[in-house]
JSON list of C-alpha atoms in Angstrom, two decimals:
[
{"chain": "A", "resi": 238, "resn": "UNK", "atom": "CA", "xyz": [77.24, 118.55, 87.32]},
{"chain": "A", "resi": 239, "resn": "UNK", "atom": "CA", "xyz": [73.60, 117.37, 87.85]},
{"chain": "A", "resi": 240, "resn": "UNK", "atom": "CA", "xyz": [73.38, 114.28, 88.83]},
{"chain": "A", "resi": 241, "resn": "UNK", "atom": "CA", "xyz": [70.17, 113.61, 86.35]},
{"chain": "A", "resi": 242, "resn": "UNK", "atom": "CA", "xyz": [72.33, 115.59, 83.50]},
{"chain": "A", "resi": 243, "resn": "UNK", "atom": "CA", "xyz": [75.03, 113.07, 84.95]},
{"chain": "A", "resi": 244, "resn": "UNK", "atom": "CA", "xyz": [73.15, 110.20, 85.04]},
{"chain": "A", "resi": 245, "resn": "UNK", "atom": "CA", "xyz": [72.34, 110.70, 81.37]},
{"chain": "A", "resi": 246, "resn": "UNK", "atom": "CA", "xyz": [75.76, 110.82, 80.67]},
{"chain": "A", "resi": 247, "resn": "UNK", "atom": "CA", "xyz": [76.96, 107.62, 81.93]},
{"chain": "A", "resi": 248, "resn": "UNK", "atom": "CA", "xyz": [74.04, 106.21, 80.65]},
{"chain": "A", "resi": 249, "resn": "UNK", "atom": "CA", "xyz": [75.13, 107.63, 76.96]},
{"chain": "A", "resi": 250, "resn": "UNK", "atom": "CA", "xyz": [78.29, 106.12, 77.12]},
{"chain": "A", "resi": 251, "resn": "UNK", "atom": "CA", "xyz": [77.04, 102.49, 77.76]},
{"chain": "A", "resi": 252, "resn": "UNK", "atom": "CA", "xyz": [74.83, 102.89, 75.13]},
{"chain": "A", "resi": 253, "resn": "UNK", "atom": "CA", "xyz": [77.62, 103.85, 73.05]},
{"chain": "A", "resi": 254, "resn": "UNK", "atom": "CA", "xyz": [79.67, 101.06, 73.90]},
{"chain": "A", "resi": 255, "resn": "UNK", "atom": "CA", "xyz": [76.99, 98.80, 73.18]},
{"chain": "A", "resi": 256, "resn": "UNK", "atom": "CA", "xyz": [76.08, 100.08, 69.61]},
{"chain": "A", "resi": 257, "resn": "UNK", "atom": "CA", "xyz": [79.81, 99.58, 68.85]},
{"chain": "A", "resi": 258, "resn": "UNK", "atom": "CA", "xyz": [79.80, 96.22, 70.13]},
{"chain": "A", "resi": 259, "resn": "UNK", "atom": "CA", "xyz": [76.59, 95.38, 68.08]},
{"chain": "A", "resi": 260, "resn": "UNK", "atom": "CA", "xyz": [77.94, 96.62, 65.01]},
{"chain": "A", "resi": 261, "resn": "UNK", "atom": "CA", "xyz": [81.25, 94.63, 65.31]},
{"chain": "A", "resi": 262, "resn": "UNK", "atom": "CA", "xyz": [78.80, 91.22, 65.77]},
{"chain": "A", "resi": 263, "resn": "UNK", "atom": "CA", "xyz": [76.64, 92.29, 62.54]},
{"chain": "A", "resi": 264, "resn": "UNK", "atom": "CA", "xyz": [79.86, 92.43, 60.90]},
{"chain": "A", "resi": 265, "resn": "UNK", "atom": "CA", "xyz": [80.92, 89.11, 62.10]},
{"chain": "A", "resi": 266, "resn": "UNK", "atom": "CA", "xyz": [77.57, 87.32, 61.32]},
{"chain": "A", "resi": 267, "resn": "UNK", "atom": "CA", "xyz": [77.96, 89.12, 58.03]},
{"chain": "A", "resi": 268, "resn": "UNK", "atom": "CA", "xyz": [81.15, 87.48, 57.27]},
{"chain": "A", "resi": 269, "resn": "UNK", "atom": "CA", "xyz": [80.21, 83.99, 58.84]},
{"chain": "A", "resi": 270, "resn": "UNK", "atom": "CA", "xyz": [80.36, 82.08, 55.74]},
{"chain": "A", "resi": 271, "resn": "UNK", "atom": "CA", "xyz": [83.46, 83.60, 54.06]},
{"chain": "A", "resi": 272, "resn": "UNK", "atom": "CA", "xyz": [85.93, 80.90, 52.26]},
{"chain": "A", "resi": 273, "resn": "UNK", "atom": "CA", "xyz": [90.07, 81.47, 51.71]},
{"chain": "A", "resi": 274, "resn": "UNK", "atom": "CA", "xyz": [89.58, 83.30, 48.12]},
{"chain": "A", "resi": 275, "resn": "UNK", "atom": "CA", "xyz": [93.58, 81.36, 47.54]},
{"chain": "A", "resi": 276, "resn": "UNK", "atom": "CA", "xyz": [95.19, 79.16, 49.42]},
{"chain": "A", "resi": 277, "resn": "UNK", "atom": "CA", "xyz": [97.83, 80.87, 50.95]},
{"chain": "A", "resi": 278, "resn": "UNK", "atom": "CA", "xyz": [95.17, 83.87, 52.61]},
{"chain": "A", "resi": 279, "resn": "UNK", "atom": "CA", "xyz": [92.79, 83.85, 55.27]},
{"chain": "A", "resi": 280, "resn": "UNK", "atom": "CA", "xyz": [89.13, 83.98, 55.29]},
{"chain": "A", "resi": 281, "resn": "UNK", "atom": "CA", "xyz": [87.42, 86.91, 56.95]},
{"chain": "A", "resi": 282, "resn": "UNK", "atom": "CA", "xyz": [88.51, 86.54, 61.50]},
{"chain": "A", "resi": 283, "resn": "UNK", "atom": "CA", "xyz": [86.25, 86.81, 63.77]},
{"chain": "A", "resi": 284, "resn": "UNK", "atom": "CA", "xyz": [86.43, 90.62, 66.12]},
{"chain": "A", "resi": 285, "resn": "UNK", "atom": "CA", "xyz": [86.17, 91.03, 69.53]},
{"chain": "A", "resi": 286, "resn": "UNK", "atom": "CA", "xyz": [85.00, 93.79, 71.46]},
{"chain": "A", "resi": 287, "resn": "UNK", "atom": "CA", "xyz": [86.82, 94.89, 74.53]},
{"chain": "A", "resi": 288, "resn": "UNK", "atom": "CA", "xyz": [85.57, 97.62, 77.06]},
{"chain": "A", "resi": 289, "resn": "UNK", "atom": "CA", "xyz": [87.15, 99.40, 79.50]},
{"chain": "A", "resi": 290, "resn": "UNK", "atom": "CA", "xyz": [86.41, 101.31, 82.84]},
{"chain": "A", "resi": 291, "resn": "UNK", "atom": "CA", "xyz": [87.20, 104.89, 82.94]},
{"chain": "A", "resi": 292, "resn": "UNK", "atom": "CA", "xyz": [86.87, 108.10, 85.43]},
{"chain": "A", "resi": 293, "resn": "UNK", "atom": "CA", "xyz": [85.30, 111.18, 83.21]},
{"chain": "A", "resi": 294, "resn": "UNK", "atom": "CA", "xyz": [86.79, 114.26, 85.62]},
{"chain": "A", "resi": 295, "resn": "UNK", "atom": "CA", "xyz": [83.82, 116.73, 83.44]},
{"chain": "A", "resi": 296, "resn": "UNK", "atom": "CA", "xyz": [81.28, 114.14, 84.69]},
{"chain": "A", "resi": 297, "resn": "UNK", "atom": "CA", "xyz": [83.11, 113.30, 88.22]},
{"chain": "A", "resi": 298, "resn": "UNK", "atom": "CA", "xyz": [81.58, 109.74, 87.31]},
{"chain": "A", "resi": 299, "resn": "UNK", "atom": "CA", "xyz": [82.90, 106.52, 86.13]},
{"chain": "A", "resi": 300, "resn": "UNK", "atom": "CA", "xyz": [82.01, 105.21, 82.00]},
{"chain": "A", "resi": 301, "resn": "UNK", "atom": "CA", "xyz": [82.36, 102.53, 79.85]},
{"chain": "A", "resi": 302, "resn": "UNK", "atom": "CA", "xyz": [84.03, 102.78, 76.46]},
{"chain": "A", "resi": 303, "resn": "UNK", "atom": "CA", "xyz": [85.13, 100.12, 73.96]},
{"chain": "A", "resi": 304, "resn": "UNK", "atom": "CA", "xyz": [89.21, 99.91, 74.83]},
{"chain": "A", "resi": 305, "resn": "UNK", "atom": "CA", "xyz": [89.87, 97.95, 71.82]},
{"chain": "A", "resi": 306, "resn": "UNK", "atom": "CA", "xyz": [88.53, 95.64, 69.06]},
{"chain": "A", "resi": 307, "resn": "UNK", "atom": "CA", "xyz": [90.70, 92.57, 68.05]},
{"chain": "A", "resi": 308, "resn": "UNK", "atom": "CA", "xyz": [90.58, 89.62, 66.31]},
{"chain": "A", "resi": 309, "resn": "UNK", "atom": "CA", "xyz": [89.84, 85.94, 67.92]},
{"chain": "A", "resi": 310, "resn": "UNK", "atom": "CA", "xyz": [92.25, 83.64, 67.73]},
{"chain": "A", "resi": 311, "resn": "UNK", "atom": "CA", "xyz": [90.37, 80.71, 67.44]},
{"chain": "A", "resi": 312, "resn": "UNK", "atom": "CA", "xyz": [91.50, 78.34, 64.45]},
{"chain": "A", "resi": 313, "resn": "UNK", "atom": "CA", "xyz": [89.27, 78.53, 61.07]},
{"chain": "A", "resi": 314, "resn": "UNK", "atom": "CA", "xyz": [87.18, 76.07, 60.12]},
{"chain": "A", "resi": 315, "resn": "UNK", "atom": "CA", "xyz": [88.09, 73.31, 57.25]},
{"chain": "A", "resi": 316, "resn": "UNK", "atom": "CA", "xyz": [86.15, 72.06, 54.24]},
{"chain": "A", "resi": 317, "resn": "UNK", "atom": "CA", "xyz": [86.78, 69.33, 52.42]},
{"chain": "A", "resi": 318, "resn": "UNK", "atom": "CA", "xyz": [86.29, 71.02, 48.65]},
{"chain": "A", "resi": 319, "resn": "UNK", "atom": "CA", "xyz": [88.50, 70.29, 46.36]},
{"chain": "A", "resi": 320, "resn": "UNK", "atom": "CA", "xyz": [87.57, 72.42, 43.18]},
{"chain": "A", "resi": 321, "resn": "UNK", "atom": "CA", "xyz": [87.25, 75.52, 45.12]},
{"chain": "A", "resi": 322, "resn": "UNK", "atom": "CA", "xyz": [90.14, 77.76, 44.29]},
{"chain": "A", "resi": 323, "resn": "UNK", "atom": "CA", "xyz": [90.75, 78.84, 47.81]},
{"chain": "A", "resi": 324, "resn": "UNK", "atom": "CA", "xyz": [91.45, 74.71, 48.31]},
{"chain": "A", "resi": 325, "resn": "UNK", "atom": "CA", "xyz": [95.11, 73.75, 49.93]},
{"chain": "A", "resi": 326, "resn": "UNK", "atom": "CA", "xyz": [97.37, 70.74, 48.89]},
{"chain": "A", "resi": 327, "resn": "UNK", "atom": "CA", "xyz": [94.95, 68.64, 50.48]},
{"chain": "A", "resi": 328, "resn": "UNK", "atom": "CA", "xyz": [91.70, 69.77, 48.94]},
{"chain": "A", "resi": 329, "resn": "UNK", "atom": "CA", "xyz": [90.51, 71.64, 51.78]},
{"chain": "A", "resi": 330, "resn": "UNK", "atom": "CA", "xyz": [89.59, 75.21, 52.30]},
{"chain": "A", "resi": 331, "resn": "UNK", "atom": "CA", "xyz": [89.76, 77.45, 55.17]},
{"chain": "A", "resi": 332, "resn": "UNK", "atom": "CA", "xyz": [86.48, 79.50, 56.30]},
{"chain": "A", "resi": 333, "resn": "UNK", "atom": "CA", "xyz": [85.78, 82.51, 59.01]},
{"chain": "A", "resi": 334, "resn": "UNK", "atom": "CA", "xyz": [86.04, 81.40, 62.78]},
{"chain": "A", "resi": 335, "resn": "UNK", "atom": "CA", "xyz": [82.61, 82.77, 63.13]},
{"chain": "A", "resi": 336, "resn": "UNK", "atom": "CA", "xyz": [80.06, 80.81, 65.10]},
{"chain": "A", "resi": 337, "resn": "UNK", "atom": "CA", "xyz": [76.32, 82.01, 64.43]},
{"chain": "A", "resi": 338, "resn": "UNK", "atom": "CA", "xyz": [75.28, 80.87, 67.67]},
{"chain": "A", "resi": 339, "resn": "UNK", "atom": "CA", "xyz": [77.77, 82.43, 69.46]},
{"chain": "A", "resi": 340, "resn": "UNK", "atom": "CA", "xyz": [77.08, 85.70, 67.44]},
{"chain": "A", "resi": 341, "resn": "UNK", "atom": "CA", "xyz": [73.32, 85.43, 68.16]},
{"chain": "A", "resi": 342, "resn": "UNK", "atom": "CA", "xyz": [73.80, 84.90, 72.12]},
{"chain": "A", "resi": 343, "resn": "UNK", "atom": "CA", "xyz": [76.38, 87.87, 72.34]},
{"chain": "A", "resi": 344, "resn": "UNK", "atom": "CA", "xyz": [74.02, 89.90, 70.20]},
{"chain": "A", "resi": 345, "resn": "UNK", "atom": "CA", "xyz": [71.35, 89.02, 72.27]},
{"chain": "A", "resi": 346, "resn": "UNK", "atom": "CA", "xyz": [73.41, 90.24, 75.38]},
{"chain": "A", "resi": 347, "resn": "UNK", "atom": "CA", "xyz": [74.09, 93.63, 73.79]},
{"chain": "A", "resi": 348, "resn": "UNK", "atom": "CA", "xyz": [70.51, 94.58, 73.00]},
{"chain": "A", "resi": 349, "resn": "UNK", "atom": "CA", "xyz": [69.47, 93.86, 75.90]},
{"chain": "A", "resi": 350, "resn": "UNK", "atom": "CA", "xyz": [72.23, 95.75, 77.69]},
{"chain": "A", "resi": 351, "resn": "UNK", "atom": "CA", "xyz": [71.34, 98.66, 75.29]},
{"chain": "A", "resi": 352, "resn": "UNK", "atom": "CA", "xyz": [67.25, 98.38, 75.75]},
{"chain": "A", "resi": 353, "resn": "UNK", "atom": "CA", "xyz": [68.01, 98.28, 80.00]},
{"chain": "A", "resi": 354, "resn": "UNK", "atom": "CA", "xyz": [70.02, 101.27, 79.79]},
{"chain": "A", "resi": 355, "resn": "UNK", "atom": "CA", "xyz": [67.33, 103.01, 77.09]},
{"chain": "A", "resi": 356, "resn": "UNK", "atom": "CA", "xyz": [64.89, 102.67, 79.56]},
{"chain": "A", "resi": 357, "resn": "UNK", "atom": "CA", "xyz": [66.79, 103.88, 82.16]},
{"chain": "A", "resi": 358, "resn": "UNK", "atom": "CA", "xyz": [67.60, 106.93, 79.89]},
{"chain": "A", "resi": 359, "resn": "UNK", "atom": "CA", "xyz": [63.91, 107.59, 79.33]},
{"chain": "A", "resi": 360, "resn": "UNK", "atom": "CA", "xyz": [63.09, 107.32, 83.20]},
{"chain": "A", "resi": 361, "resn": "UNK", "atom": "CA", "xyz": [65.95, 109.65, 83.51]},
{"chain": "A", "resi": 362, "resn": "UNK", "atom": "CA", "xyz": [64.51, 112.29, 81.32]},
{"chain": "A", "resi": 363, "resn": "UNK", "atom": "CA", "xyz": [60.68, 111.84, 82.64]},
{"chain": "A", "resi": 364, "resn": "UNK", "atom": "CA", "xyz": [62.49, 112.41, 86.04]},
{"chain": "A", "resi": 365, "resn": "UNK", "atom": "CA", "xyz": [63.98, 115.71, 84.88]},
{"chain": "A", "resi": 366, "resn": "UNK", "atom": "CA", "xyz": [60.66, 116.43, 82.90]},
{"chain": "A", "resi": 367, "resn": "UNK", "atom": "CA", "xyz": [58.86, 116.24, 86.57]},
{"chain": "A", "resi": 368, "resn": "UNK", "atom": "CA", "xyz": [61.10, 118.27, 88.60]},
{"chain": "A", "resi": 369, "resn": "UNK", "atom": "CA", "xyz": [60.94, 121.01, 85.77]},
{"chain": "A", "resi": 370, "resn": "UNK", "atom": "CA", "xyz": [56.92, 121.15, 86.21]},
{"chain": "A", "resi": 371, "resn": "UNK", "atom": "CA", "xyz": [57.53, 120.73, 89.92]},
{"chain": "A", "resi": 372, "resn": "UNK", "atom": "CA", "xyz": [59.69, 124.40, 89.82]},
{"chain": "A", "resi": 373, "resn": "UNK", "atom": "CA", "xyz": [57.23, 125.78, 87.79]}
]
């Protein structure tokens, strides 16, 4: 394979890996202020995304592709309320494990992962683009 074609290739399959990973954080942020709708359920668990290194033989190059998603296993947060019907014995009610912050800085991290390897992608293609007229 080319290593430009190839290069754009690899490059795909970060980008790839990074959408998914952005569209499992909107979800989360989303969800971030979900209650217990009883008191014997859970409210709406934060995902992870997990990626993993591969070998593409087609390519002969090494990707990235999301190996998993799963759900955090951090405890939900509490809330005193009483009257809401998703309340325990206690009066309190469970909500998502979802930290805004946290989604913000990962989704941060992910466009910016995305945008670097956009850019490379377009330098990619201008590259091709000039060897093209080159050969002409």
């Amino acid at each position: 394979m080319d290593p430009l074609y190839s290069t754009l290739d690899i490059l795909g399959a970060g980008m790839r890996a990074q959408s998914e990973r952005l569209k499992v954080i909107s979800q989360n942020l989303a969800n971030k202020d979900t209650a217990a709708t009883s008191p014997n359920q859970d409210p709406y668990r934060r995902q992870l995304v997990h990626f993993e290194n591969y070998f593409d033989r087609a390519a002969q190059a090494n990707k990235v592709r999301v190996s998993h998603i799963s759900e955090d296993p951090k405890d939900f947060t509490l809330r005193f309320e009483p009257n809401h019907p998703g309340a325990d014995g206690k009066g309190y009610v469970k909500y998502s494990n979802v930290t805004g912050l946290i989604e913000i800085a990962d989704m941060q991290q992910a466009s910016r992962s995305y945008q670097a390897q956009l850019n490379s992608f377009r330098l990619t293609r201008q590259l091709q683009q000039q060897t093209i007229n080159m050969l002409q």
